[in-house]
XYZ file of C-alpha atoms in Angstrom:
676
model
C 0.042 0.039 -0.020
C 1.436 3.314 -1.060
C 0.289 6.949 -0.861
C 2.035 9.943 -2.271
C 5.428 8.464 -2.244
C 5.155 6.978 1.256
C 4.963 3.216 1.931
C 2.528 1.862 4.505
C 2.903 -1.607 5.887
C -0.415 -3.536 5.414
C -0.363 -4.836 9.073
C 0.307 -1.484 10.641
C -2.125 0.718 12.608
C -1.934 3.212 9.651
C -3.338 0.547 7.216
C -5.986 -0.698 9.808
C -7.214 2.785 10.614
C -7.003 3.981 6.890
C -4.444 6.615 7.916
C -7.030 8.188 10.193
C -9.654 8.649 7.449
C -12.968 10.292 8.839
C -11.319 11.691 12.029
C -10.960 15.322 12.890
C -7.692 16.182 14.761
C -7.498 19.855 16.188
C -4.853 21.823 17.937
C -4.836 24.720 20.399
C -1.723 26.657 19.378
C -0.467 29.648 17.346
C -2.593 29.118 14.290
C -1.771 27.541 10.902
C 0.045 28.255 7.712
C -2.572 26.822 5.290
C -0.289 26.831 2.181
C 1.997 24.215 3.656
C 2.056 20.918 1.596
C 0.963 18.974 4.806
C -2.524 20.651 4.455
C -3.023 19.818 0.793
C -6.495 18.407 0.221
C -5.679 16.317 -3.002
C -7.607 13.104 -2.804
C -9.221 14.009 0.491
C -12.965 13.432 0.947
C -15.365 15.947 2.343
C -15.519 16.892 6.153
C -17.598 14.469 8.185
C -21.236 15.182 8.209
C -21.098 15.952 12.038
C -18.632 18.744 11.401
C -19.880 22.127 12.452
C -16.682 24.158 12.416
C -15.869 27.311 10.457
C -13.048 29.064 8.593
C -13.061 32.255 10.506
C -10.590 34.301 8.330
C -12.509 33.717 5.187
C -13.270 37.452 4.836
C -9.972 38.824 6.085
C -7.455 40.714 4.148
C -5.517 38.674 1.554
C -2.313 38.846 3.756
C -4.096 37.428 6.853
C -6.715 35.264 5.199
C -6.637 31.585 5.905
C -8.513 29.486 3.373
C -9.781 26.088 4.309
C -10.173 23.027 2.246
C -11.069 19.461 2.535
C -7.992 18.771 4.675
C -7.876 21.963 6.823
C -11.668 22.066 7.426
C -11.535 24.576 10.446
C -9.592 27.594 11.500
C -10.613 29.815 14.421
C -8.927 32.378 16.673
C -9.597 33.331 20.285
C -8.049 36.553 21.690
C -10.605 38.199 24.005
C -8.584 37.064 27.127
C -5.471 38.319 25.430
C -6.823 41.717 24.395
C -8.254 42.234 27.928
C -4.806 41.909 29.244
C -2.650 43.707 26.750
C -5.099 46.274 25.441
C -6.538 46.889 21.832
C -3.240 48.563 20.652
C -1.518 45.192 20.544
C -4.079 44.261 17.839
C -1.890 46.142 15.376
C 1.054 43.849 16.206
C -0.896 40.551 16.496
C -3.789 40.787 13.949
C -6.891 38.892 14.521
C -6.304 35.911 12.235
C -5.761 32.209 12.579
C -2.656 32.582 10.389
C 0.559 31.376 12.150
C 3.177 34.039 12.427
C 5.174 31.872 14.703
C 5.418 28.496 13.323
C 4.741 26.452 16.451
C 1.197 25.706 15.533
C 1.861 24.666 11.971
C 4.644 22.402 13.210
C 2.476 20.633 15.613
C -0.766 20.369 13.584
C 1.192 18.882 10.777
C 2.965 16.511 13.041
C -0.457 15.099 14.232
C -2.307 15.125 10.926
C -0.141 16.339 8.034
C -0.360 14.813 4.633
C 2.450 12.680 3.179
C 4.974 15.247 1.501
C 7.870 13.754 -0.563
C 11.110 15.692 -0.485
C 10.537 17.357 2.879
C 13.909 18.517 4.447
C 15.564 21.407 6.245
C 18.477 22.817 4.285
C 18.868 19.246 2.660
C 19.072 17.517 6.006
C 16.510 14.837 7.057
C 15.296 14.544 3.361
C 12.373 12.145 2.870
C 8.658 12.002 3.027
C 7.039 13.988 5.865
C 4.241 12.183 7.448
C 1.779 13.284 10.126
C 0.501 10.743 12.680
C -2.890 10.376 10.910
C -2.307 11.643 7.398
C -5.872 11.207 6.045
C -7.481 12.767 9.136
C -9.117 16.216 8.757
C -7.403 19.066 10.590
C -8.585 22.059 12.551
C -6.620 24.961 13.963
C -7.621 26.857 17.012
C -5.388 29.846 17.660
C -5.129 30.736 21.346
C -1.675 31.955 21.584
C -0.400 35.387 20.626
C 2.681 37.734 20.709
C 4.022 37.211 24.299
C 3.388 40.025 26.653
C 5.077 39.948 30.136
C 5.902 36.328 29.605
C 2.382 35.284 28.753
C 0.945 34.492 25.294
C -1.890 31.926 25.945
C -4.522 33.129 28.253
C -7.005 30.715 30.175
C -10.231 32.512 28.887
C -9.084 31.937 25.215
C -8.082 28.404 26.003
C -11.379 27.458 27.580
C -13.242 29.269 24.796
C -11.341 27.237 22.172
C -11.908 23.897 23.923
C -15.698 24.577 23.867
C -15.670 25.674 20.334
C -13.783 22.597 19.269
C -16.267 20.345 21.159
C -19.096 22.204 19.301
C -17.438 21.892 15.998
C -16.991 18.086 16.227
C -13.332 17.362 16.718
C -12.417 13.742 17.864
C -8.875 14.555 19.102
C -7.082 17.720 20.385
C -3.419 18.298 20.474
C -2.575 20.852 23.051
C 1.131 21.790 23.219
C 0.491 24.396 25.932
C 1.187 24.510 29.652
C 2.438 26.426 32.447
C 3.588 25.559 35.990
C 1.605 22.810 37.740
C -1.680 24.199 39.301
C -4.682 23.164 41.062
C -7.119 21.938 38.413
C -9.922 24.556 39.158
C -7.223 27.154 38.460
C -5.900 25.592 35.254
C -7.553 26.550 31.986
C -6.179 23.541 30.097
C -7.532 21.118 32.950
C -10.944 22.790 32.953
C -11.335 22.940 29.111
C -10.112 19.435 28.652
C -12.497 18.028 31.158
C -15.343 19.653 29.114
C -13.799 17.874 26.070
C -13.332 14.505 27.710
C -16.950 14.524 29.010
C -17.996 14.927 25.344
C -15.735 11.978 24.063
C -12.917 14.110 22.874
C -9.327 12.818 23.564
C -7.007 15.607 24.755
C -3.257 15.041 24.476
C -1.025 17.559 26.094
C 2.700 18.248 26.508
C 4.528 17.459 29.835
C 6.508 20.641 29.769
C 10.197 21.612 29.095
C 11.426 22.267 32.647
C 13.357 18.984 33.179
C 15.427 17.335 34.286
C 14.372 18.603 37.704
C 11.911 16.473 39.669
C 8.221 17.635 40.176
C 8.317 19.800 37.110
C 5.607 18.117 35.000
C 2.653 20.097 34.146
C -0.764 19.150 32.663
C -1.276 16.807 35.384
C -5.157 16.204 35.286
C -6.007 12.477 34.902
C -8.535 13.072 32.056
C -5.502 14.294 30.034
C -2.972 12.228 28.182
C 0.369 13.775 29.143
C 3.374 13.230 26.947
C 7.152 13.495 27.707
C 9.921 13.726 25.009
C 12.492 11.382 24.076
C 14.946 10.835 21.131
C 14.513 8.905 17.945
C 17.105 6.892 15.979
C 17.988 9.837 13.494
C 20.693 12.306 14.296
C 22.538 14.941 12.477
C 26.194 14.529 13.390
C 28.761 17.244 13.136
C 32.285 16.706 14.387
C 34.781 19.014 16.021
C 38.204 17.806 14.732
C 40.932 18.938 17.021
C 44.645 19.546 15.997
C 45.572 16.564 18.070
C 43.346 14.485 15.710
C 40.750 13.952 18.316
C 37.182 13.890 17.022
C 34.335 15.092 19.203
C 30.686 14.125 17.989
C 28.065 16.802 18.071
C 24.881 17.703 16.208
C 23.806 20.595 14.065
C 21.666 21.574 11.222
C 23.735 24.579 10.258
C 23.476 25.275 6.416
C 26.911 27.016 6.280
C 30.208 25.427 6.275
C 33.724 26.715 7.378
C 35.568 27.950 4.384
C 38.401 25.906 3.222
C 39.358 22.581 4.772
C 41.665 24.036 7.445
C 42.019 24.399 11.195
C 40.880 27.549 13.035
C 42.014 28.728 16.516
C 39.649 27.582 19.341
C 38.936 29.733 22.348
C 36.558 29.459 25.293
C 33.960 32.188 25.593
C 35.171 32.852 29.095
C 38.711 33.586 27.634
C 37.053 35.781 25.040
C 35.163 37.955 27.749
C 34.603 41.558 26.972
C 35.828 44.441 29.218
C 32.232 45.358 30.315
C 30.959 41.628 30.614
C 30.921 39.211 33.663
C 32.599 35.991 33.422
C 29.155 34.199 33.785
C 27.856 36.249 30.800
C 30.754 35.352 28.628
C 30.542 31.794 29.525
C 26.895 31.674 28.232
C 27.800 33.910 25.186
C 25.239 36.493 26.073
C 24.964 39.085 23.334
C 27.603 41.855 23.776
C 29.724 39.741 26.252
C 32.443 38.786 23.873
C 35.599 40.819 22.873
C 35.732 41.177 19.137
C 39.458 41.426 19.031
C 39.819 38.146 20.898
C 37.007 36.283 18.773
C 37.722 37.355 15.345
C 38.353 34.467 12.953
C 38.080 31.804 15.762
C 35.791 28.974 16.767
C 34.350 29.852 20.145
C 33.276 27.343 22.779
C 29.973 28.473 24.588
C 28.148 26.760 27.439
C 24.429 25.920 27.283
C 21.982 27.659 29.537
C 19.738 30.813 30.003
C 19.685 32.407 26.486
C 18.601 30.476 23.369
C 21.055 28.055 21.821
C 21.143 29.769 18.472
C 21.469 33.173 20.126
C 24.871 32.160 21.375
C 25.975 31.530 17.822
C 24.679 34.894 16.759
C 26.605 36.556 19.560
C 29.714 34.748 18.301
C 28.991 35.677 14.662
C 28.483 39.508 15.509
C 31.827 39.317 17.368
C 33.607 38.100 14.376
C 33.904 34.418 15.143
C 33.672 31.864 12.443
C 32.325 28.859 14.357
C 30.485 27.752 17.471
C 30.906 24.758 19.717
C 28.019 24.579 22.124
C 28.745 22.511 25.222
C 26.094 21.224 27.493
C 25.733 22.309 31.111
C 25.655 19.446 33.630
C 21.825 19.273 33.711
C 21.720 18.788 30.004
C 23.973 15.718 30.132
C 24.314 13.823 26.845
C 21.383 15.391 25.057
C 22.501 16.969 21.800
C 20.016 19.034 19.691
C 20.409 19.727 16.034
C 19.576 23.485 15.548
C 19.549 25.602 12.416
C 22.600 27.614 13.542
C 23.467 30.816 11.718
C 27.157 29.830 11.394
C 29.099 26.535 11.361
C 28.348 24.900 14.674
C 28.100 21.748 16.606
C 26.393 20.869 19.917
C 28.399 18.471 22.041
C 27.659 16.615 25.390
C 28.553 17.768 28.971
C 31.310 15.173 29.341
C 32.884 16.139 25.974
C 32.451 19.709 26.845
C 34.439 19.442 30.169
C 37.192 17.484 28.334
C 37.431 20.173 25.523
C 37.593 23.051 27.911
C 40.212 21.256 30.045
C 42.261 20.859 26.643
C 41.940 24.531 25.858
C 43.253 25.381 29.326
C 46.252 22.997 28.867
C 47.576 24.470 25.643
C 48.619 27.876 24.557
C 47.083 27.626 21.057
C 44.427 24.957 20.315
C 42.837 24.782 16.840
C 40.143 22.618 15.217
C 37.573 22.289 12.529
C 33.895 21.724 12.440
C 32.597 19.265 9.786
C 29.510 19.637 7.853
C 26.511 17.907 9.227
C 24.933 14.879 7.706
C 21.864 12.748 8.257
C 22.476 9.451 10.209
C 19.798 6.775 10.612
C 19.472 3.700 12.959
C 21.581 5.491 15.640
C 21.933 3.937 19.041
C 20.932 4.138 21.802
C 17.491 5.260 21.114
C 15.183 6.273 22.286
C 16.366 7.982 25.512
C 14.811 10.719 27.420
C 15.448 14.386 26.617
C 16.968 16.365 29.441
C 14.446 19.203 28.863
C 11.402 16.808 29.259
C 9.570 17.647 32.563
C 9.605 15.035 35.268
C 7.225 13.592 37.864
C 6.057 13.204 40.383
C 2.906 14.883 40.025
C 2.876 17.729 42.537
C -0.763 18.510 42.328
C -2.048 14.956 42.873
C 0.797 12.512 43.580
C -1.660 9.568 43.501
C -1.690 9.963 39.666
C 1.592 9.342 37.844
C 2.471 11.936 35.296
C 3.680 12.016 32.500
C 1.729 9.186 30.993
C 3.849 8.267 28.021
C 6.928 9.522 26.018
C 7.238 10.022 22.302
C 9.827 11.469 19.873
C 10.390 15.080 20.724
C 13.999 16.051 19.535
C 14.861 17.308 16.126
C 11.341 16.657 14.755
C 10.895 17.765 11.035
C 7.512 19.137 10.179
C 5.814 22.004 8.266
C 6.417 25.634 9.233
C 5.247 29.155 8.750
C 6.532 31.511 5.982
C 6.556 34.455 8.396
C 9.411 33.359 10.670
C 12.977 31.922 10.407
C 13.763 28.459 11.555
C 15.051 29.638 14.981
C 12.100 31.924 15.533
C 14.478 34.675 16.567
C 14.139 38.330 15.378
C 17.543 38.372 13.579
C 16.833 35.181 11.648
C 15.552 36.244 8.065
C 15.786 32.786 6.612
C 12.594 31.089 5.319
C 11.826 27.379 5.214
C 8.943 25.104 4.236
C 9.893 22.462 6.917
C 11.613 23.067 10.207
C 13.141 20.827 12.856
C 12.145 21.662 16.425
C 12.520 19.958 19.801
C 10.340 19.969 22.876
C 7.368 18.125 24.456
C 5.349 20.412 22.108
C 6.751 18.109 19.282
C 6.107 14.783 21.204
C 2.466 15.701 22.045
C 1.038 15.779 18.468
C 2.834 12.357 17.792
C 0.643 10.889 20.406
C -2.430 13.053 19.127
C -1.953 11.518 15.760
C -1.956 7.963 17.193
C -5.035 8.895 19.169
C -6.665 9.800 15.967
C -5.823 6.477 14.248
C -7.222 4.656 17.277
C -10.373 6.677 17.190
C -10.808 5.766 13.521
C -10.095 1.994 14.125
C -12.339 1.925 17.394
C -14.877 4.749 17.114
C -16.737 3.551 20.136
C -13.715 3.816 22.453
C -13.716 6.602 25.135
C -10.770 8.955 25.664
C -9.836 6.911 28.660
C -9.876 3.707 26.605
C -7.673 5.235 24.037
C -5.200 6.458 26.654
C -5.180 3.055 28.350
C -4.243 1.304 25.043
C -1.503 3.810 24.296
C 0.029 3.408 27.891
C -0.352 -0.282 28.596
C 1.353 -1.226 25.254
C 4.305 1.058 25.594
C 7.949 -0.200 25.796
C 10.535 0.596 28.299
C 13.621 -0.569 26.433
C 15.770 1.078 23.793
C 16.936 -0.296 20.365
C 19.820 -2.096 22.110
C 17.284 -4.001 24.341
C 18.444 -2.189 27.355
C 16.316 -0.266 29.957
C 15.626 3.347 28.628
C 18.032 5.860 29.879
C 17.852 9.566 30.600
C 20.071 12.278 28.883
C 23.016 11.355 31.242
C 22.629 7.629 30.193
C 21.516 6.596 33.624
C 18.466 4.520 33.974
C 15.387 6.484 33.340
C 12.246 6.019 35.499
C 8.496 6.336 34.970
C 8.874 9.896 36.332
C 10.519 10.631 32.873
C 8.770 8.324 30.507
C 5.490 7.358 32.219
C 4.359 4.073 30.989
C 7.121 4.047 28.465
C 7.792 5.006 24.800
C 4.865 4.741 22.584
C 4.198 1.807 20.316
C 1.336 2.557 17.817
C 0.774 -0.897 16.295
C 0.564 -2.658 19.626
C -1.835 -0.104 20.831
C -4.247 -1.123 18.099
C -4.914 -4.384 20.045
C -4.157 -3.814 23.795
C -6.252 -6.849 24.956
C -7.676 -4.996 28.090
C -8.349 -1.376 28.765
C -8.788 0.751 31.998
C -11.765 2.869 31.145
C -13.196 5.797 32.955
C -15.681 8.597 32.325
C -17.116 11.829 33.666
C -18.562 10.154 36.837
C -15.208 8.708 37.751
C -13.439 11.972 37.227
C -16.102 13.925 39.248
C -15.568 11.258 42.074
C -11.897 11.973 41.939
C -12.470 15.731 42.353
C -14.673 14.935 45.336
C -11.947 12.816 46.750
C -9.606 15.838 46.543
C -12.040 17.773 48.633
C -13.203 20.099 45.954
C -16.364 21.832 47.162
C -19.502 22.493 44.957
C -18.287 25.816 43.640
C -14.962 24.443 42.649
C -16.593 21.360 40.829
C -19.012 23.576 39.114
C -16.024 24.930 37.130
C -15.966 21.429 35.444
C -19.628 20.381 35.384
C -22.945 21.354 37.022
C -25.474 18.802 38.175
C -28.845 18.222 36.379
C -30.969 21.321 35.568
C -28.007 23.500 36.579
C -27.979 22.484 40.149
C -24.501 22.076 41.906
C -22.980 18.646 41.567
C -23.298 16.832 45.032
C -20.406 14.699 46.045
C -21.390 11.116 47.284
C -21.337 10.569 51.023
C -18.544 8.119 50.643
C -16.258 9.609 48.018
C -13.463 7.345 46.635
C -9.854 7.925 47.237
C -7.745 9.651 44.525
C -5.602 6.400 44.111
C -8.658 4.414 43.295
C -9.329 6.248 40.055
C -9.483 3.643 37.383
C -6.156 4.681 35.812
C -3.635 2.550 33.814
C -0.815 3.356 36.202
C -0.428 2.968 39.883
C 1.062 5.604 42.320
C 1.161 5.250 45.979
C 3.015 8.076 47.576
C 2.303 7.595 51.127
C 2.843 3.952 52.139
C 3.202 3.400 55.858
C 6.656 2.160 56.991
C 5.102 0.106 59.800
C 3.862 -2.689 57.482
C 0.239 -1.448 57.324
C -1.090 -2.338 53.874
C -2.411 0.099 51.186
C -4.802 -1.457 48.730
C -6.099 0.095 45.581
C -8.771 -1.089 43.131
C -8.873 -1.214 39.338
C -11.190 -2.594 36.738
C -10.440 -3.702 33.243
C -12.420 -4.366 30.174
C -11.831 -7.163 27.640
C -11.338 -5.511 24.092
C -9.953 -8.641 22.518
C -11.824 -10.684 19.842
C -13.210 -13.270 22.087
C -12.960 -15.112 25.517
C -9.645 -14.581 27.275
C -7.827 -15.394 30.578
C -4.953 -13.208 31.931
C -2.540 -13.802 34.674
C -0.864 -11.234 36.783
C 2.901 -10.895 36.826
C 4.531 -8.329 39.177
C 7.924 -6.870 39.282
C 8.044 -5.463 42.931
C 9.528 -2.093 43.736
C 12.486 -2.267 45.862
C 11.520 -3.003 49.536
C 7.767 -3.180 48.778
C 5.657 -6.266 48.621
C 2.871 -6.263 46.116
C -0.092 -8.620 46.148
C -2.727 -8.776 43.257
C -6.056 -10.392 43.803
C -7.378 -12.298 41.992
C -4.220 -13.374 40.269
C -6.216 -14.477 37.200
C -8.905 -12.765 35.306
C -11.164 -14.820 33.175
C -13.414 -13.055 30.467
C -16.126 -15.111 28.778
C -16.691 -12.526 26.031
C -15.650 -9.159 24.600
C -16.747 -6.164 26.523
C -16.874 -8.037 29.888
C -15.211 -6.148 32.849
C -13.501 -7.447 35.880
C -12.162 -5.848 39.081
C -8.990 -6.538 40.947
C -7.160 -5.181 43.892
C -3.421 -4.314 44.426
C -2.169 -4.467 47.801
C 1.239 -2.725 48.827
C 3.222 -3.322 52.023
C 6.518 -2.008 52.992
C 9.016 -4.727 53.745
C 10.679 -4.076 57.141
C 14.401 -3.556 56.685
C 14.345 -3.503 52.972
C 12.554 -0.269 51.877
C 14.029 3.181 51.374
C 12.215 5.731 53.518
C 11.143 8.867 51.787
C 12.446 7.684 48.335
C 10.294 6.659 45.263
C 10.811 3.126 43.969
C 9.426 1.588 40.766
C 8.049 -1.676 39.596
C 5.509 -3.057 37.167
C 2.327 -5.115 36.791
C 1.611 -7.030 33.767
C -1.553 -8.770 32.849
C -0.527 -11.415 30.277
C -2.912 -13.836 28.246
C -0.268 -16.517 28.292
C 0.045 -16.844 24.378
C 2.186 -13.686 24.182
C -0.305 -11.806 22.080
C -1.300 -9.428 24.873
C 0.798 -7.992 27.779
C -1.118 -5.217 29.511
C 1.654 -3.376 31.518
C 1.240 -0.650 34.256
C 4.021 1.097 36.128
C 3.940 0.820 39.946
C 5.262 3.937 41.728
C 5.630 3.763 45.486
C 7.121 5.931 48.198
C 7.383 4.732 51.902
C 6.937 7.638 54.300
C 9.893 8.586 56.183
C 8.713 9.138 59.778
C 12.206 9.961 61.210
C 12.901 13.146 59.419
C 11.435 15.591 56.922
C 12.831 14.784 53.404
C 12.244 16.299 50.040
C 8.995 14.864 48.675
C 10.429 14.951 45.187
C 13.436 12.866 45.803
C 13.619 9.658 43.752
C 15.612 6.365 44.001
């Protein structure tokens, strides 16, 4: 089976779901660049009969107008909250239009639902056929983010209005690459709007955030959301720094320019190149204006990652007269190397290599080197591993719900882009590209949104929770070297980084069992958190507009029917903590599943019953998992990790759930975010 130059395996989820045909995927973002090839409607059928959306800019000026077609069937903007904050004068800078002036929204929407576009590349790198997650799905853009003002660009009032419009219009899946700091759900516009969506059967996929690798930084923590971390894939863009001692240091880059002549250039650390009016800290980071032009001219400058944008550092070097940039990671960034469209010959190297390079520069009077031209490398190892920037658990709002839920590719992702901004998005970048490579959980989120769209096409009766469960319980936790997934420092990663694991779309098509939930479950969860009637009314009122009344015996937060298990307050005295779950058979017939447990260190786990027998598809069974600290073996105050797998014995279905447990430390106060 082939379409537009891209080959589709007959047994894949793509083939089974007809590439997402009939499904509508929307995104809340910075708008859309409708002229991108990813939104071509050649060969597309009409919008679904249930579609009620509009193309809001149809009457706008030619420059701003966004014309819809059979692929891009909706485009709307929401800016009342923004204008109420910044004032009407800002309208001159941020015209009321769905057109994407930033590129972020075009990139994410095309990643989720873009058509197959042959010959896609950035400056010749990564050349191939660009494919969205659900290429035959219809797309709809909801612009809620505008020119930043005082650090804010997406306002809750606009976000909630867009959610409600998308529900009315008839979307099936929403990709939401937005989020701020973790917040109580009734104060979080994404949490409120996505609750409305989930209640109406819309699957909402969100980014985990880019505040890693610190613990407790994950955002979009509501349990009705599918929250996505970011990991690498097996494609890189290597560019080597070759030193005069013949040592080669591997980095990555997407710089379109090359060093003139095949010769060596003098190397200098940015601290050594400090300008007279700059601090050492500013020079180390290559802050604009911090470098001495006399010291930098004609040299390759080694800058350290942090604070200012990666490409901005290269611009500072270029303006100071430097010919090349070596960007060395800080300790927090570890081994994560990001390929950027630098404005001069450049390469981005790891923290370890950066330390060794700076030591070498300090040990010799005159070091020199050369930066090779980048190239596209496939089947790289190890992959995937977690990106350093990907926000980490635990969930600081509700630690009984593990977040993130899943991880997906989010580093150097090639997708469609706007014609109104350069590939770096920085003011000085006047280059224009059809496709751009970007990194962030903003890029991993639409990968999963596209997969959710495929699952909705294949299983139209599945709820958002069932789709989330299928994606989570079929994920993998090993890389392409069959080793446990690692973080950016090549240490073993944990569910606080990857959630249930790295997404496996084809396996998600047939998960065997699903953990389902609906509005009643989520309302019970809010009651369990102690939300009063006015707080719950933010999400949903009762019948006839009356306040929703919590039941007399509200369930505990940890008993929400979730595909993962988090027990953050286990007693150290041996007192047991039991949680309940129910699973539904979504296989083709009768089935029996046996429980297999990998216990967290120092914690005994008991599953009852150990065997679940289903007489027919659609049947549900309940089970209980009991956790107990093993005296003398547990780590007080530390999170430990395990796994529960329901297996059908024939190897066809393995329904995996992470177990995350923290035994309370009663002797001293410890950081609740510490992890083992």
